[in-house]
Every structure is written in structure tokens, then in C-alpha cells.
Amino acid sequence: EQMDAPVIVLDSGGDTLKAGYAVPEKPPALVAPMAVHRAGAEGGDPFRPVQNRRVVDWDAACVQWRYAMYEQLGCIEGEEPRVLVTEPCFVPRADRETMAQVMFEDFNVAGLFVVESAVASIYAMGRVSGCVLDLGYDTIDVAPVLEGAVVTASCRRLPFGGHHLTSLLQSTLPGGTSYETARIVKEAQAKVVPSGMLGPMSGATWLEHTLPDGNNIRIGEKQCATIGEALFDPSYLRLQGTLGLADEVYMAVHSTHQDWRKQMLEYLILCGGSSVIEGLEPRLTEDLIKVAPSAHVPAVIKAPEYMPESVHAHSAWLGGSILAKTVFPQQHHMTRSEYHECGPSYCWRRQ
């Protein structure tokens, strides 16, 4: 193995791929759509190889990773780097072994380390324990983390994410409004209002949003608030019987050992693209205070001042970059020789 080989961190989400050399406290060098155009495919929409946080097409995913590593980051055949990849909650055991197989056989990497996204995100926030709320493209994961290890039995998943919020907004905009336009408006105007305040809001208050092409689009203030409300009441997304964000967080924390619950509620970490929606943090803590024991004071942890502004959107990548400076020098990773001697299942010995 090349002991001095550089380390690349790959964080593959449903919407974007974050990739770059491990440089703590610096944002990823590449943030690109995690989508590919298939030859002969019908329609113009690109295919997403990561869906519901699982790789559903390894060949398509490899196209993106190869583009990132060789075309954008300058990897050279025969001088392959070591790689740290992030892995979300609920990934089947076979998927991690397939990742090892792909990295060693298709990319010939010098070494591999796989870290759970929640652990990486909590490191990015300067903590080792807390409850991570990852508001992703097509799901929201709630993962309690204790001393750098995910409490797997207590993890929860909500079956919706930023994509569903965008589609909800698109359905309320004038006919013909594109999904991309709805996404731009959502990211700029969506907000969360205090509990019980959406109903009394006037539907006559309008906002003008200027799009990148210079055109203006008119959107109601109540429309903007409805997008945020869907996080706490999924019935707006026509998901009947699905718990909202605050309820799922409380369920996750309450299922951990009673000695850990106070720490989990008082060290909440928001990450993912939808985590920056205006008003989300105060609404989440407001709703949790109503159900938490009086001795617990739910609070969202602020990112360290030295981290980049994009820390919430890129927390898993940033945390992976921090971890890379420890796990590889201390030989916690899987080497190329170990892979060829022991096979992909050996990756479980290296975590």
C-alpha cells in the first residue's frame, strides 16, 4: 500500500455528490449532481443511481465517482488514492461489501474506510454524541450517536425529503412552472412558522421572487410556510399516518437508554439541504419542549465558527475529511492487500 497516498472523501447523496481531497475545515472541491444521462433513455430527466439513500445502480454510480476522481480531482491511473466514503443509516450489509469490491477492483484504491454519515456529521459539529437529523433529498434520517457510534436500533427514517417539498411547491405554482424553478423558489422562500400559526395566516400576502434568468415569480407567504409545515405534518404531502419530524426525533431519542436521552435532546444536529429552511430550528425545539421531560432542554447545536458556511449542507463530507486525518495514519482502514487476501467482508473488521 502507498502509505503516503492522498485521501479522497466521497459523500454520495440522492441529489449531489460531494468529493474532494481531505482538507479539514475546507468545503469539498466538487459538488456535482448525483445523476447520469443514459444512452437511449426516454425523456430528458437524468437517472439517479442513489435512491432512498441506497445505490440502486452501481455502474451508474461508478460513472460519477470516476468523473469526480479522475476528471475533476486529477487522480492518475497507477497512483490511486486512499478513499473514505460515507454511508447512511439502514444500508444493508451487502452494500458495504459491494462498495469495497467496487473501490478495490474497479478503482484500485490504495485503502478504504467507510464511515456512517451521522458519525461524520457529528464530528463536523465538533461533537461525538448527540442526535443527528439529516434532511436529505428523498428521506430524512434521525440517528442518535453516542461516543462516535450510531445507536442503530434507535434510528428512524421519514419517507420524504427535499424532493417532496419541491414537488409540493411546484403543485401550487402556476401551470408550466418547472421543477427546477420550484426548487430555486423553495430554497429561497420556504419557511417554518410556530406551531398553530399556519392556519390563521392570510392567503393574501404575496412575495415577488426574482429568478436567475431575471424573471419574477409571485408566491404567497402562506404557500412558503406550508412547505415548512409539511416537515412536521406530512399529511400536506398526502402521507397519511406518517409522523412528522419532531415526533420522529422524540421517538428515536426515547428509544435509547434513559441515561442517554437528556444528552441526545440537548445536542441536536441539523444537516442536509433542507436543514437551513428559515424557522426550522425554533419550531423543532418548540415542539420537542412540549413532549420532553421538564429536566431536558432540547437545543440545536451551532457549528464551530471555524467551519465553512456550507457546513450544514456538507457536514458528512466535512466530518469525513476530519476523520480521514486520523483513521488512515492509525491504520484503521482496509488495505488493498487485506482486500485481496480476505475479500470484501473484511471491511467489517475495519470500522
Coordinates of C-alpha atoms in Angstrom, one line a residue:
E1 CA 0.0 0.0 0.0
Q2 CA 1.1 3.6 -0.7
M3 CA 1.3 4.8 2.9
D4 CA 1.6 8.4 1.8
A5 CA -1.2 8.2 -0.8
P6 CA -3.6 11.2 -0.6
V7 CA -7.1 10.7 0.8
I8 CA -10.3 11.5 -1.2
V9 CA -13.6 11.8 0.6
L10 CA -16.8 10.7 -1.3
D11 CA -20.2 11.6 0.0
S12 CA -22.9 10.4 -2.4
G13 CA -26.4 11.7 -1.8
G14 CA -29.6 11.3 -3.7
D15 CA -29.2 14.8 -5.2
T16 CA -25.5 15.6 -5.1
L17 CA -22.1 14.1 -5.0
K18 CA -19.6 15.8 -2.7
A19 CA -16.0 14.9 -3.4
G20 CA -12.5 16.3 -2.7
Y21 CA -9.2 15.7 -1.0
A22 CA -9.4 15.5 2.8
V23 CA -8.6 19.0 4.0
P24 CA -10.2 19.7 7.3
E25 CA -12.3 22.8 7.7
K26 CA -12.4 23.3 3.9
P27 CA -15.5 22.6 1.8
P28 CA -15.5 19.8 -0.8
A29 CA -13.7 20.7 -4.1
L30 CA -16.6 19.2 -6.1
V31 CA -20.3 19.4 -5.6
A32 CA -22.0 17.9 -8.6
P33 CA -25.4 16.3 -9.4
M34 CA -25.5 12.7 -8.5
A35 CA -27.2 11.8 -11.8
V36 CA -26.2 10.4 -15.2
H37 CA -27.8 10.6 -18.6
R38 CA -28.3 7.1 -20.0
A39 CA -27.8 6.4 -23.7
G40 CA -31.2 5.7 -25.4
A41 CA -33.2 6.6 -22.3
E42 CA -36.6 8.0 -22.9
G43 CA -37.2 11.6 -21.7
G44 CA -34.7 14.2 -20.7
D45 CA -34.6 13.5 -17.0
P46 CA -31.2 12.1 -15.8
F47 CA -31.1 8.9 -13.9
R48 CA -30.2 9.0 -10.2
P49 CA -28.1 6.0 -9.1
V50 CA -28.7 6.7 -5.4
Q51 CA -32.4 6.5 -4.4
N52 CA -33.7 6.5 -0.8
R53 CA -30.0 6.6 0.2
R54 CA -29.1 3.3 -1.4
V55 CA -27.1 2.7 -4.6
V56 CA -29.5 1.2 -7.0
D57 CA -27.2 1.1 -10.0
W58 CA -23.5 0.6 -9.2
D59 CA -22.4 1.1 -12.8
A60 CA -24.1 4.5 -13.0
A61 CA -22.6 5.4 -9.6
C62 CA -19.2 4.4 -10.8
V63 CA -19.6 6.8 -13.7
Q64 CA -20.0 9.7 -11.3
W65 CA -17.2 8.6 -9.0
R66 CA -14.8 8.1 -11.9
Y67 CA -15.7 11.6 -13.2
A68 CA -15.1 13.1 -9.8
M69 CA -11.8 11.3 -9.1
Y70 CA -10.1 11.3 -12.5
E71 CA -11.6 14.2 -14.4
Q72 CA -12.1 16.7 -11.6
L73 CA -9.7 15.8 -8.8
G74 CA -6.8 14.7 -11.0
C75 CA -6.3 11.1 -10.0
I76 CA -3.8 9.3 -12.2
E77 CA -4.0 5.6 -13.2
G78 CA -1.5 3.7 -11.2
E79 CA -1.3 6.3 -8.4
E80 CA -4.7 5.7 -6.9
P81 CA -5.5 7.4 -3.6
R82 CA -6.9 6.1 -0.4
V83 CA -10.7 6.7 -0.2
L84 CA -13.1 7.4 2.7
V85 CA -16.8 7.0 1.8
T86 CA -19.8 7.9 3.8
E87 CA -22.6 5.5 4.4
P88 CA -26.2 6.4 5.5
C89 CA -28.3 4.6 8.1
F90 CA -30.1 1.3 7.2
V91 CA -27.7 0.3 4.4
P92 CA -27.7 -3.5 4.0
R93 CA -24.5 -5.3 4.9
A94 CA -24.1 -6.5 1.3
D95 CA -24.0 -2.9 0.1
R96 CA -20.9 -2.0 2.1
E97 CA -19.2 -5.1 0.8
T98 CA -20.1 -4.2 -2.8
M99 CA -18.6 -0.7 -2.1
A100 CA -15.4 -2.4 -1.0
Q101 CA -15.4 -4.6 -4.1
V102 CA -16.0 -1.6 -6.4
M103 CA -13.4 0.6 -4.9
F104 CA -10.6 -2.1 -4.9
E105 CA -11.4 -3.8 -8.2
D106 CA -12.8 -1.0 -10.4
F107 CA -10.8 1.9 -8.9
N108 CA -7.8 0.0 -7.5
V109 CA -7.7 2.3 -4.4
A110 CA -4.8 2.0 -2.1
G111 CA -7.0 1.9 1.0
L112 CA -10.7 2.2 2.0
F113 CA -12.5 3.4 5.1
V114 CA -16.3 3.5 5.4
V115 CA -17.9 5.8 8.0
E116 CA -21.6 6.3 8.8
S117 CA -22.9 9.7 7.7
A118 CA -24.3 10.5 11.1
V119 CA -21.0 10.0 12.8
A120 CA -19.2 12.1 10.2
S121 CA -21.8 14.9 10.6
I122 CA -21.4 14.9 14.3
Y123 CA -17.7 15.2 14.0
A124 CA -18.1 18.2 11.7
M125 CA -20.0 19.9 14.5
G126 CA -17.2 19.3 17.0
R127 CA -19.1 16.6 19.0
V128 CA -19.0 12.9 19.4
S129 CA -22.5 12.4 20.9
G130 CA -26.0 13.8 20.0
C131 CA -28.9 13.2 17.7
V132 CA -28.3 13.8 14.0
L133 CA -31.3 14.9 11.8
D134 CA -30.2 14.5 8.2
L135 CA -32.8 16.2 5.9
G136 CA -31.9 14.6 2.6
Y137 CA -33.2 14.6 -1.0
D138 CA -35.7 11.8 -0.7
T139 CA -35.7 10.8 3.0
I140 CA -35.0 12.3 6.4
D141 CA -32.8 10.2 8.8
V142 CA -32.8 10.6 12.6
A143 CA -29.8 8.9 14.1
P144 CA -28.8 9.0 17.8
V145 CA -25.0 8.9 18.1
L146 CA -23.1 8.0 21.4
E147 CA -19.4 8.5 21.7
G148 CA -18.9 8.3 18.0
A149 CA -21.1 5.2 17.3
V150 CA -24.6 5.2 15.9
V151 CA -27.3 3.7 18.1
T152 CA -28.6 1.6 15.3
A153 CA -31.6 0.2 17.0
S154 CA -32.9 3.8 17.7
C155 CA -32.5 5.2 14.2
R156 CA -35.6 6.4 12.4
R157 CA -36.4 7.3 8.8
L158 CA -39.1 9.6 7.4
P159 CA -40.2 8.6 3.8
F160 CA -39.9 12.1 2.4
G161 CA -37.3 14.8 1.9
G162 CA -36.4 18.0 0.0
H163 CA -37.5 16.5 -3.3
H164 CA -41.1 16.0 -2.0
L165 CA -41.1 19.6 -0.6
T166 CA -40.1 20.9 -4.0
S167 CA -42.8 18.9 -5.7
L168 CA -45.4 20.2 -3.2
L169 CA -44.5 23.8 -4.0
Q170 CA -44.4 23.1 -7.8
S171 CA -48.0 21.8 -7.5
T172 CA -49.1 25.2 -6.1
L173 CA -47.3 27.4 -8.6
P174 CA -48.8 28.4 -12.0
G175 CA -49.1 25.5 -14.5
G176 CA -46.0 25.0 -16.5
T177 CA -43.6 26.0 -13.7
S178 CA -40.6 23.7 -13.9
Y179 CA -39.4 21.6 -11.1
E180 CA -36.0 23.5 -11.2
T181 CA -37.8 26.8 -10.8
A182 CA -39.8 25.4 -7.9
R183 CA -36.6 24.2 -6.3
I184 CA -35.0 27.6 -6.6
V185 CA -38.0 29.3 -5.1
K186 CA -38.2 26.7 -2.3
E187 CA -34.6 27.2 -1.3
A188 CA -35.0 31.0 -1.1
Q189 CA -38.5 31.4 0.3
A190 CA -39.6 28.3 2.2
K191 CA -40.0 28.8 5.9
V192 CA -41.4 27.2 9.1
V193 CA -43.8 29.2 11.3
P194 CA -44.5 28.5 15.0
S195 CA -46.9 25.7 15.8
G196 CA -50.5 26.7 15.2
M197 CA -49.7 29.8 13.2
L198 CA -50.2 28.5 9.6
G199 CA -54.0 28.3 9.8
P200 CA -54.5 32.0 10.8
M201 CA -52.1 33.2 8.1
S202 CA -53.6 35.4 5.4
G203 CA -53.6 33.9 1.9
A204 CA -53.5 37.4 0.5
T205 CA -49.9 38.3 1.4
W206 CA -47.6 37.8 -1.7
L207 CA -43.9 37.8 -2.3
E208 CA -42.0 38.6 -5.5
H209 CA -39.0 36.3 -6.2
T210 CA -36.5 37.1 -8.9
L211 CA -35.2 34.0 -10.7
P212 CA -31.7 33.7 -12.1
D213 CA -32.9 34.5 -15.6
G214 CA -34.3 37.8 -14.4
N215 CA -38.0 36.8 -14.5
N216 CA -40.1 37.3 -11.4
I217 CA -42.5 34.8 -9.9
R218 CA -45.2 35.6 -7.4
I219 CA -45.7 33.3 -4.4
G220 CA -48.0 33.6 -1.4
E221 CA -46.4 33.8 2.0
K222 CA -48.8 31.1 3.2
Q223 CA -47.5 28.8 0.4
C224 CA -44.0 29.3 1.6
A225 CA -45.0 28.4 5.2
T226 CA -46.9 25.3 4.0
I227 CA -43.7 23.9 2.6
G228 CA -42.1 24.0 6.0
E229 CA -45.2 22.8 7.8
A230 CA -45.0 19.6 5.8
L231 CA -41.9 18.6 7.7
F232 CA -44.0 18.5 10.9
D233 CA -47.3 17.4 9.3
P234 CA -46.7 15.0 6.4
S235 CA -50.4 15.0 5.5
Y236 CA -49.6 18.0 3.4
L237 CA -47.6 15.6 1.3
R238 CA -50.5 13.1 1.2
L239 CA -48.6 10.8 3.6
Q240 CA -51.3 9.8 6.0
G241 CA -50.2 8.1 9.2
T242 CA -46.7 9.3 8.8
L243 CA -45.1 11.0 11.9
G244 CA -43.6 14.4 11.5
L245 CA -40.1 15.5 12.2
A246 CA -40.4 16.4 15.9
D247 CA -42.4 13.2 16.7
E248 CA -39.8 11.0 15.0
V249 CA -36.9 12.8 16.8
Y250 CA -38.7 12.2 20.2
M251 CA -39.4 8.5 19.3
A252 CA -35.7 8.0 18.3
V253 CA -34.4 9.6 21.5
H254 CA -36.9 7.9 23.8
S255 CA -35.9 4.5 22.4
T256 CA -32.4 5.0 23.6
H257 CA -31.2 4.1 27.2
Q258 CA -32.7 6.5 29.7
D259 CA -29.3 7.7 30.8
W260 CA -28.6 9.0 27.2
R261 CA -31.9 10.8 26.5
K262 CA -31.0 14.2 28.0
Q263 CA -27.8 14.4 26.1
M264 CA -29.5 13.4 22.9
L265 CA -32.2 16.0 23.1
E266 CA -29.8 18.8 24.2
Y267 CA -27.3 18.1 21.4
L268 CA -29.5 18.0 18.2
I269 CA -27.6 18.4 14.9
L270 CA -29.4 19.6 11.8
C271 CA -27.8 18.8 8.4
G272 CA -28.8 18.2 4.8
G273 CA -30.1 20.6 2.2
S274 CA -33.5 21.3 3.9
S275 CA -31.9 21.9 7.3
V276 CA -31.4 25.6 6.5
I277 CA -35.1 26.4 6.0
E278 CA -35.9 29.6 7.9
G279 CA -37.6 28.9 11.2
L280 CA -36.9 25.2 11.3
E281 CA -34.7 25.3 14.4
P282 CA -37.0 27.2 16.8
R283 CA -40.1 25.2 15.6
L284 CA -38.3 21.9 16.2
T285 CA -37.2 22.9 19.7
E286 CA -40.6 24.4 20.5
D287 CA -42.4 21.1 19.6
L288 CA -39.9 19.0 21.5
I289 CA -40.2 21.0 24.6
K290 CA -43.9 20.2 24.7
V291 CA -43.2 16.5 24.9
A292 CA -39.8 16.3 26.6
P293 CA -39.4 15.9 30.4
S294 CA -39.0 19.2 32.2
A295 CA -35.4 18.5 33.1
H296 CA -34.5 18.2 29.4
V297 CA -34.0 21.3 27.3
P298 CA -34.0 20.5 23.6
A299 CA -31.4 22.5 21.7
V300 CA -29.8 22.6 18.2
I301 CA -26.0 22.7 18.3
K302 CA -24.4 25.5 16.4
A303 CA -21.5 24.7 14.0
P304 CA -18.0 25.7 15.2
E305 CA -17.0 29.2 13.9
Y306 CA -14.0 27.8 12.0
M307 CA -16.1 25.6 9.8
P308 CA -17.3 26.9 6.4
E309 CA -20.7 28.4 5.9
S310 CA -21.8 25.3 4.0
V311 CA -21.2 23.0 7.0
H312 CA -24.9 22.0 7.3
A313 CA -25.2 21.1 3.6
H314 CA -21.8 19.3 3.6
S315 CA -21.5 18.1 7.1
A316 CA -20.9 14.4 6.3
W317 CA -18.2 15.3 3.8
L318 CA -16.5 17.7 6.2
G319 CA -16.7 15.2 9.1
G320 CA -15.2 12.6 6.8
S321 CA -12.4 14.9 6.0
I322 CA -11.7 15.3 9.7
L323 CA -11.8 11.6 10.3
A324 CA -9.5 10.8 7.4
K325 CA -6.7 12.6 9.2
T326 CA -7.0 10.0 12.0
V327 CA -8.2 6.7 10.6
F328 CA -5.6 6.3 7.9
P329 CA -2.4 7.3 9.9
Q330 CA -3.6 5.0 12.7
Q331 CA -4.2 2.1 10.2
H332 CA -7.9 1.7 10.9
H333 CA -8.7 1.4 7.2
M334 CA -8.8 -1.6 4.9
T335 CA -5.8 -2.0 2.7
R336 CA -5.6 -3.3 -0.8
S337 CA -3.6 -6.3 0.3
E338 CA -6.2 -7.1 3.0
Y339 CA -8.9 -7.0 0.4
H340 CA -7.2 -9.4 -1.9
E341 CA -6.3 -11.8 0.9
C342 CA -9.6 -11.7 2.8
G343 CA -12.2 -10.5 0.4
P344 CA -14.8 -7.6 0.7
S345 CA -16.3 -8.9 4.0
Y346 CA -13.1 -7.9 5.8
C347 CA -14.4 -4.3 5.7
W348 CA -16.4 -5.1 8.8
R349 CA -13.2 -5.7 10.7
R350 CA -12.1 -2.1 9.8
Q351 CA -14.6 0.3 11.3

